[in-house]
Tab-separated table of C-alpha atoms and ligand atoms in Angstrom:
chain	number	residue	atom	x	y	z
A	630	MET	CA	0.000	0.000	0.000
A	631	LYS	CA	1.225	3.444	-0.866
A	632	ARG	CA	-1.443	5.779	0.437
A	633	ILE	CA	-3.301	5.385	3.719
A	634	GLY	CA	-5.592	7.421	5.975
A	635	VAL	CA	-6.131	7.786	9.696
A	636	LEU	CA	-9.117	9.044	11.685
A	637	THR	CA	-10.308	9.169	15.293
A	638	SER	CA	-13.979	8.613	16.029
A	639	GLY	CA	-16.447	8.444	18.941
A	640	GLY	CA	-15.525	9.584	22.459
A	641	ASP	CA	-11.918	10.795	22.582
A	642	SER	CA	-9.391	9.135	24.868
A	643	PRO	CA	-5.949	10.104	26.176
A	644	GLY	CA	-3.345	8.483	23.941
A	645	MET	CA	-5.203	8.985	20.666
A	646	ASN	CA	-2.590	11.587	19.713
A	647	ALA	CA	0.216	9.174	20.500
A	648	ALA	CA	-1.477	6.637	18.224
A	649	ILE	CA	-1.886	9.196	15.399
A	650	ARG	CA	1.785	10.131	15.738
A	651	ALA	CA	2.825	6.476	15.549
A	652	VAL	CA	0.688	5.884	12.453
A	653	VAL	CA	1.951	9.008	10.678
A	654	ARG	CA	5.625	8.536	11.476
A	655	SER	CA	5.607	4.792	10.741
A	656	ALA	CA	3.876	5.379	7.400
A	657	ILE	CA	6.434	8.017	6.409
A	658	TYR	CA	9.258	5.762	7.565
A	659	TYR	CA	7.962	3.107	5.161
A	660	ASP	CA	7.587	5.623	2.305
A	661	MET	CA	3.820	5.686	2.369
A	662	GLU	CA	1.667	8.780	1.949
A	663	ILE	CA	-0.482	9.396	4.993
A	664	TYR	CA	-3.714	11.418	5.107
A	665	GLY	CA	-5.347	12.672	8.295
A	666	ILE	CA	-9.143	12.749	8.230
A	667	ASN	CA	-10.695	15.342	10.538
A	668	ARG	CA	-13.794	14.764	12.696
A	669	GLY	CA	-14.003	10.999	12.185
A	670	TYR	CA	-16.510	9.601	9.698
A	671	GLU	CA	-18.275	12.980	9.613
A	672	GLY	CA	-15.157	14.649	8.211
A	673	LEU	CA	-14.629	11.753	5.812
A	674	ILE	CA	-18.081	12.359	4.346
A	675	HIS	CA	-17.241	16.048	3.875
A	676	GLY	CA	-13.773	15.436	2.459
A	677	GLU	CA	-11.898	17.006	5.383
A	678	ILE	CA	-8.758	15.145	4.421
A	679	ASN	CA	-5.193	16.490	4.512
A	680	GLU	CA	-1.817	14.996	3.843
A	681	MET	CA	0.294	14.731	7.002
A	682	SER	CA	4.038	15.106	7.429
A	683	VAL	CA	6.532	14.249	10.144
A	684	SER	CA	6.024	17.696	11.672
A	685	SER	CA	2.198	17.490	11.601
A	686	VAL	CA	2.518	15.263	14.648
A	687	SER	CA	5.305	17.126	16.488
A	688	ASP	CA	4.667	17.905	20.131
A	689	ILE	CA	1.441	15.883	20.451
A	690	LEU	CA	2.641	12.726	22.197
A	691	GLN	CA	1.917	14.191	25.616
A	692	ARG	CA	-1.385	15.855	24.756
A	693	GLY	CA	-4.835	14.510	25.616
A	694	GLY	CA	-7.704	14.721	23.132
A	695	THR	CA	-7.115	14.201	19.423
A	696	ILE	CA	-5.573	16.676	16.971
A	697	LEU	CA	-7.768	15.165	14.253
A	698	ARG	CA	-10.819	15.926	16.376
A	699	THR	CA	-13.658	13.459	16.606
A	700	ALA	CA	-17.388	13.040	16.118
A	701	ARG	CA	-20.191	10.562	16.554
A	702	SER	CA	-21.439	10.749	12.974
A	703	LYS	CA	-25.138	10.139	12.423
A	704	ALA	CA	-24.796	10.856	8.695
A	705	PHE	CA	-22.351	7.955	8.288
A	706	MET	CA	-25.109	5.612	9.416
A	707	THR	CA	-27.337	6.639	6.507
A	708	GLU	CA	-26.945	5.076	3.065
A	709	GLU	CA	-26.241	8.447	1.492
A	710	GLY	CA	-23.585	9.410	4.030
A	711	PHE	CA	-21.939	6.013	3.897
A	712	ASN	CA	-21.718	6.125	0.095
A	713	ARG	CA	-20.239	9.611	0.214
A	714	ALA	CA	-17.608	8.344	2.633
A	715	LEU	CA	-16.757	5.558	0.175
A	716	ASP	CA	-16.552	8.072	-2.680
A	717	MET	CA	-14.166	10.262	-0.685
A	718	LEU	CA	-11.840	7.347	0.004
A	719	GLU	CA	-11.856	6.587	-3.704
A	720	ASN	CA	-11.338	10.241	-4.755
A	721	PHE	CA	-8.340	10.563	-2.455
A	722	GLU	CA	-7.107	7.127	-3.548
A	723	ILE	CA	-6.819	5.988	0.042
A	724	GLU	CA	-6.064	2.277	-0.030
A	725	GLY	CA	-6.182	1.519	3.665
A	726	LEU	CA	-7.705	3.271	6.668
A	727	VAL	CA	-6.669	3.255	10.327
A	728	VAL	CA	-9.678	3.855	12.585
A	729	ILE	CA	-8.930	4.762	16.206
A	730	GLY	CA	-12.012	4.532	18.403
A	731	GLY	CA	-14.315	2.390	20.502
A	732	ASP	CA	-16.858	-0.282	19.721
A	733	GLY	CA	-19.180	1.897	17.572
A	734	SER	CA	-16.275	3.352	15.585
A	735	LEU	CA	-14.772	-0.046	14.847
A	736	LYS	CA	-18.220	-1.286	13.807
A	737	GLY	CA	-18.308	1.633	11.354
A	738	GLY	CA	-14.939	0.406	10.085
A	739	LEU	CA	-16.370	-3.065	9.654
A	740	GLU	CA	-19.119	-1.678	7.409
A	741	LEU	CA	-16.435	-0.080	5.229
A	742	THR	CA	-14.627	-3.409	5.123
A	743	LYS	CA	-17.782	-5.063	3.783
A	744	ALA	CA	-17.780	-2.460	1.000
A	745	GLY	CA	-14.221	-3.443	0.049
A	746	VAL	CA	-12.114	-0.971	2.077
A	747	THR	CA	-9.184	-2.277	4.137
A	748	VAL	CA	-9.519	-1.059	7.713
A	749	ILE	CA	-7.234	-1.499	10.688
A	750	GLY	CA	-9.017	-0.817	13.982
A	751	LEU	CA	-7.174	0.481	17.044
A	752	PRO	CA	-9.070	0.393	20.362
A	753	GLY	CA	-9.237	4.038	21.471
A	754	THR	CA	-11.669	4.420	24.360
A	755	ILE	CA	-11.424	4.992	28.094
A	756	ASP	CA	-14.104	2.337	28.657
A	757	ASN	CA	-11.946	-0.805	28.205
A	758	ASP	CA	-15.063	-2.520	26.915
A	759	LEU	CA	-13.693	-4.371	23.884
A	760	GLY	CA	-13.555	-8.136	24.283
A	761	TYR	CA	-10.617	-8.836	21.982
A	762	THR	CA	-8.001	-6.764	23.848
A	763	ASP	CA	-6.871	-6.708	27.485
A	764	PHE	CA	-6.571	-2.919	27.413
A	765	THR	CA	-7.743	0.001	25.297
A	766	ILE	CA	-5.873	3.255	24.663
A	767	GLY	CA	-6.893	5.805	27.309
A	768	PHE	CA	-8.155	3.430	29.977
A	769	ASP	CA	-5.049	3.624	32.167
A	770	THR	CA	-5.054	7.433	32.104
A	771	ALA	CA	-8.760	7.551	32.969
A	772	VAL	CA	-8.230	5.232	35.946
A	773	ASN	CA	-5.373	7.436	37.155
A	774	THR	CA	-7.557	10.530	36.798
A	775	VAL	CA	-10.210	8.838	38.940
A	776	LEU	CA	-7.566	7.882	41.507
A	777	SER	CA	-6.360	11.432	41.790
A	778	ALA	CA	-9.951	12.612	42.321
A	779	ILE	CA	-10.535	9.924	44.953
A	780	GLY	CA	-7.482	11.209	46.844
A	781	ASN	CA	-8.938	14.709	46.993
A	782	ILE	CA	-12.405	13.447	47.869
A	783	ARG	CA	-10.990	11.343	50.715
A	784	ASP	CA	-9.391	14.403	52.360
A	785	THR	CA	-12.581	16.387	52.525
A	786	SER	CA	-14.802	13.364	53.229
A	787	SER	CA	-12.862	12.397	56.322
A	788	SER	CA	-12.774	15.979	57.618
A	789	HIS	CA	-16.574	16.085	57.340
A	790	GLU	CA	-17.160	12.413	58.244
A	791	ARG	CA	-19.058	11.677	55.081
A	792	SER	CA	-19.480	8.880	52.585
A	793	THR	CA	-19.056	9.715	48.922
A	794	ILE	CA	-20.416	8.026	45.857
A	795	VAL	CA	-17.939	8.608	43.041
A	796	GLU	CA	-19.632	8.093	39.700
A	797	VAL	CA	-17.286	7.052	36.907
A	798	MET	CA	-17.708	6.545	33.147
A	799	GLY	CA	-17.591	3.321	31.195
A	800	ARG	CA	-21.015	3.099	29.595
A	801	ASN	CA	-21.973	-0.572	30.126
A	802	CYS	CA	-18.571	-1.729	31.260
A	803	GLY	CA	-17.398	-1.640	34.868
A	804	ASP	CA	-13.628	-1.710	34.299
A	805	ILE	CA	-12.869	1.904	35.264
A	806	ALA	CA	-14.845	1.357	38.475
A	807	LEU	CA	-13.145	-1.989	39.161
A	808	TYR	CA	-9.580	-0.763	38.681
A	809	ALA	CA	-10.096	2.576	40.425
A	810	GLY	CA	-12.013	0.812	43.195
A	811	VAL	CA	-9.242	-1.639	44.019
A	812	THR	CA	-6.375	0.834	43.618
A	813	GLY	CA	-8.240	3.645	45.371
A	814	GLY	CA	-9.280	1.514	48.363
A	815	ALA	CA	-13.044	1.858	47.822
A	816	GLU	CA	-15.404	0.316	50.355
A	817	ALA	CA	-17.769	-0.769	47.574
A	818	ILE	CA	-17.678	-1.025	43.774
A	819	LEU	CA	-20.922	-1.009	41.824
A	820	ILE	CA	-20.742	-2.174	38.220
A	821	PRO	CA	-23.452	-2.930	35.642
A	822	GLU	CA	-22.395	-6.556	35.338
A	823	ILE	CA	-23.263	-7.415	38.988
A	824	PRO	CA	-26.536	-6.894	40.930
A	825	ILE	CA	-26.279	-4.300	43.717
A	826	ASP	CA	-26.693	-5.335	47.343
A	827	ILE	CA	-27.547	-2.083	49.156
A	828	ASN	CA	-27.942	-3.921	52.480
A	829	ALA	CA	-24.378	-5.210	52.286
A	830	ILE	CA	-23.042	-1.729	51.447
A	831	CYS	CA	-24.884	-0.146	54.388
A	832	ARG	CA	-23.747	-2.922	56.761
A	833	LYS	CA	-20.166	-2.290	55.732
A	834	ILE	CA	-20.444	1.471	56.247
A	835	ILE	CA	-22.013	0.961	59.699
A	836	GLN	CA	-19.263	-1.495	60.670
A	837	GLY	CA	-16.731	1.109	59.561
A	838	ILE	CA	-18.407	3.857	61.605
A	839	ASN	CA	-18.366	1.562	64.655
A	840	ARG	CA	-14.633	1.024	64.221
A	841	GLY	CA	-14.057	4.783	63.981
A	842	LYS	CA	-13.765	5.072	60.183
A	843	LEU	CA	-14.254	8.689	59.159
A	844	HIS	CA	-15.440	8.184	55.602
A	845	SER	CA	-16.336	5.627	52.949
A	846	ILE	CA	-15.844	5.703	49.192
A	847	ILE	CA	-18.306	3.936	46.945
A	848	ILE	CA	-17.437	3.779	43.242
A	849	ARG	CA	-20.450	3.600	40.981
A	850	ALA	CA	-20.103	2.858	37.268
A	851	GLU	CA	-22.434	5.041	35.201
A	852	GLY	CA	-24.183	2.038	33.597
A	853	ILE	CA	-25.876	0.665	36.724
A	854	SER	CA	-29.614	0.959	37.063
A	855	ILE	CA	-29.935	2.852	40.363
A	856	ASN	CA	-29.208	6.556	40.154
A	857	SER	CA	-26.382	8.011	42.280
A	858	GLN	CA	-28.496	10.521	44.214
A	859	ASP	CA	-31.151	7.903	45.116
A	860	LEU	CA	-28.388	5.630	46.294
A	861	ALA	CA	-26.834	8.421	48.372
A	862	ASP	CA	-30.214	9.235	49.976
A	863	THR	CA	-30.766	5.572	50.884
A	864	ILE	CA	-27.280	5.235	52.394
A	865	THR	CA	-27.670	8.456	54.398
A	866	LYS	CA	-31.020	7.258	55.746
A	867	ARG	CA	-29.873	3.767	56.660
A	868	THR	CA	-26.400	4.488	58.045
A	869	GLY	CA	-26.816	7.950	59.508
A	870	MET	CA	-23.636	9.024	57.663
A	871	GLU	CA	-24.195	11.928	55.289
A	872	THR	CA	-23.523	10.751	51.734
A	873	LYS	CA	-22.542	13.002	48.826
A	874	VAL	CA	-22.329	12.351	45.097
A	875	VAL	CA	-19.426	13.323	42.836
A	876	VAL	CA	-19.844	12.716	39.109
A	877	LEU	CA	-16.398	12.780	37.504
A	878	GLY	CA	-17.779	12.855	33.951
A	879	TYR	CA	-15.614	14.259	31.180
A	880	THR	CA	-12.620	14.947	33.427
A	881	GLN	CA	-11.877	11.249	32.831
A	882	ARG	CA	-11.619	11.712	29.082
A	883	GLY	CA	-8.985	14.446	29.101
A	884	GLY	CA	-5.468	14.905	30.379
A	885	SER	CA	-1.969	13.917	29.397
A	886	PRO	CA	-1.761	10.174	28.717
A	887	THR	CA	0.172	7.983	31.152
A	888	ALA	CA	3.374	6.256	30.047
A	889	ARG	CA	1.405	3.017	29.762
A	890	ASP	CA	-1.141	4.574	27.368
A	891	ARG	CA	1.559	6.270	25.287
A	892	MET	CA	3.411	2.973	24.970
A	893	LEU	CA	0.242	1.078	24.052
A	894	ALA	CA	-0.755	3.705	21.486
A	895	SER	CA	2.743	3.863	19.972
A	896	ARG	CA	2.990	0.091	19.615
A	897	MET	CA	-0.516	-0.277	18.230
A	898	GLY	CA	-0.163	2.628	15.798
A	899	HIS	CA	3.063	1.184	14.445
A	900	LYS	CA	1.507	-2.280	14.155
A	901	ALA	CA	-1.414	-0.880	12.174
A	902	VAL	CA	0.946	0.489	9.529
A	903	GLU	CA	2.951	-2.732	9.408
A	904	LEU	CA	-0.262	-4.658	8.794
A	905	LEU	CA	-1.287	-2.321	5.972
A	906	ARG	CA	2.149	-2.680	4.426
A	907	GLU	CA	2.166	-6.430	4.539
A	908	ASP	CA	-1.361	-7.296	3.623
A	909	SER	CA	-4.717	-5.926	2.672
A	910	ARG	CA	-6.938	-7.725	5.161
A	911	SER	CA	-8.925	-5.778	7.742
A	912	ARG	CA	-7.705	-6.391	11.286
A	913	ALA	CA	-8.255	-5.157	14.834
A	914	VAL	CA	-5.103	-4.540	16.847
A	915	GLY	CA	-5.085	-5.324	20.568
A	916	ILE	CA	-2.846	-6.411	23.426
A	917	GLU	CA	-2.775	-9.699	25.312
A	918	GLY	CA	-0.438	-9.718	28.272
A	919	THR	CA	2.553	-7.828	26.908
A	920	GLU	CA	2.089	-8.915	23.307
A	921	ILE	CA	0.501	-6.861	20.520
A	922	VAL	CA	-2.019	-9.085	18.747
A	923	HIS	CA	-4.420	-8.711	15.823
A	924	TYR	CA	-7.635	-10.390	14.818
A	925	ASP	CA	-9.986	-10.321	11.889
A	926	LEU	CA	-12.025	-7.158	12.502
A	927	GLU	CA	-15.387	-8.926	12.433
A	928	GLU	CA	-14.251	-11.729	14.763
A	929	ALA	CA	-12.685	-9.214	17.158
A	930	LEU	CA	-15.937	-7.294	17.478
A	931	GLN	CA	-17.817	-10.483	18.305
A	932	MET	CA	-15.527	-11.399	21.214
A	933	LYS	CA	-17.205	-10.953	24.560
A	934	LYS	CA	-15.701	-8.766	27.245
A	935	VAL	CA	-15.053	-10.642	30.480
A	936	ASN	CA	-14.661	-8.605	33.668
A	937	ASP	CA	-12.480	-9.791	36.459
A	938	GLU	CA	-15.184	-9.842	39.107
A	939	SER	CA	-12.698	-11.134	41.673
A	940	PHE	CA	-11.579	-7.476	41.868
A	941	ILE	CA	-14.805	-6.685	43.742
A	942	GLN	CA	-14.071	-9.365	46.307
A	943	LEU	CA	-10.494	-8.085	46.555
A	944	ALA	CA	-11.679	-4.510	47.171
A	945	ASN	CA	-14.123	-5.805	49.809
A	946	ILE	CA	-11.432	-7.716	51.663
A	947	LEU	CA	-8.855	-4.960	51.518
A	948	SER	CA	-11.240	-2.245	52.696
A	949	ILE	CA	-12.516	-4.003	55.861
B	1	LIG	O1	-17.279	5.690	25.220
B	1	LIG	C1	-16.620	6.653	25.944
B	1	LIG	C2	-17.569	7.423	26.812
B	1	LIG	O2	-16.806	8.395	27.479
B	1	LIG	C3	-18.403	6.625	27.795
B	1	LIG	O3	-17.683	6.275	28.944
B	1	LIG	C4	-19.551	7.561	28.058
B	1	LIG	O4	-20.690	6.865	28.456
B	1	LIG	C5	-19.751	8.197	26.719
B	1	LIG	O5	-18.529	8.107	26.026
B	1	LIG	C6	-20.158	9.665	26.754
B	1	LIG	O6	-20.372	10.082	25.443
B	1	LIG	P1	-20.536	11.599	24.937
B	1	LIG	O7	-19.175	12.190	24.826
B	1	LIG	O8	-21.173	11.457	23.600
B	1	LIG	O9	-21.364	12.284	25.965
């Protein structure tokens, strides 16, 4: 392949820039022309496509967000929009496309594959909700952002002798909550994959109060059915300890990527270009253990995410 494109799509994640840089620099290293597509599939439809050079990606490795910007394109899901996207790829003679994004974005890539385009998917999402890879680009940074917030919340919660429900992102996946819960010493972790036992949470908080604990941290993943404020009201009523809610929201999506995310993004971005150089099959790039792996894009998207629920038990034991 001589001419390839790269785009970021869906919710941004820290490390997307590191991945773009790796794709651009690897392509140039291998004498390929590389085109950056702005605003994901939306920009593709509108022909927002520019050739990139070594210096287009200078000074971005450490920056959160994505220099290519991103969008959740509704137009791409229509027949007209999709066909325009295909026309643009043809007009610009782009032979292979690197798509950096989450589940929905890679599914968009799969549709292009079915229309004959070669797509390499890189998992760029803070959610860590893709079954074919142990980790996604941005997840580690998001967990560290949550940890830093938990540290601050702990200080004020213990001064005021309060419990705090910290609501984290992750759509239908509880990984941010699980990892931040264990590493942040949470008293309880609530994730969509497991039914909530409010009695057990209240018992634990009361036991803590009786032992002189000054605060409790409960991590709640956004995808669970009970709303944070209702949960806080119930806990306040049953335990007598005032309970506040902190929704961390988009703070988790920004910020300078951690070394782990930069490394993951750099390795995956480079691998994507190698795959396009060697072959013209569509693949999804992931990591298993320490090894960069790749699967057929369609198969990868069918793999089911398995959470390590033992983390909840671990957090319970370690926060007695
Ligand atoms: O998929 C990433 C994510 O940040 C989810 O954790 C969250 O539910 C969603 O995106 C928020 O999307 P938006 O940016 O469209 O509000």
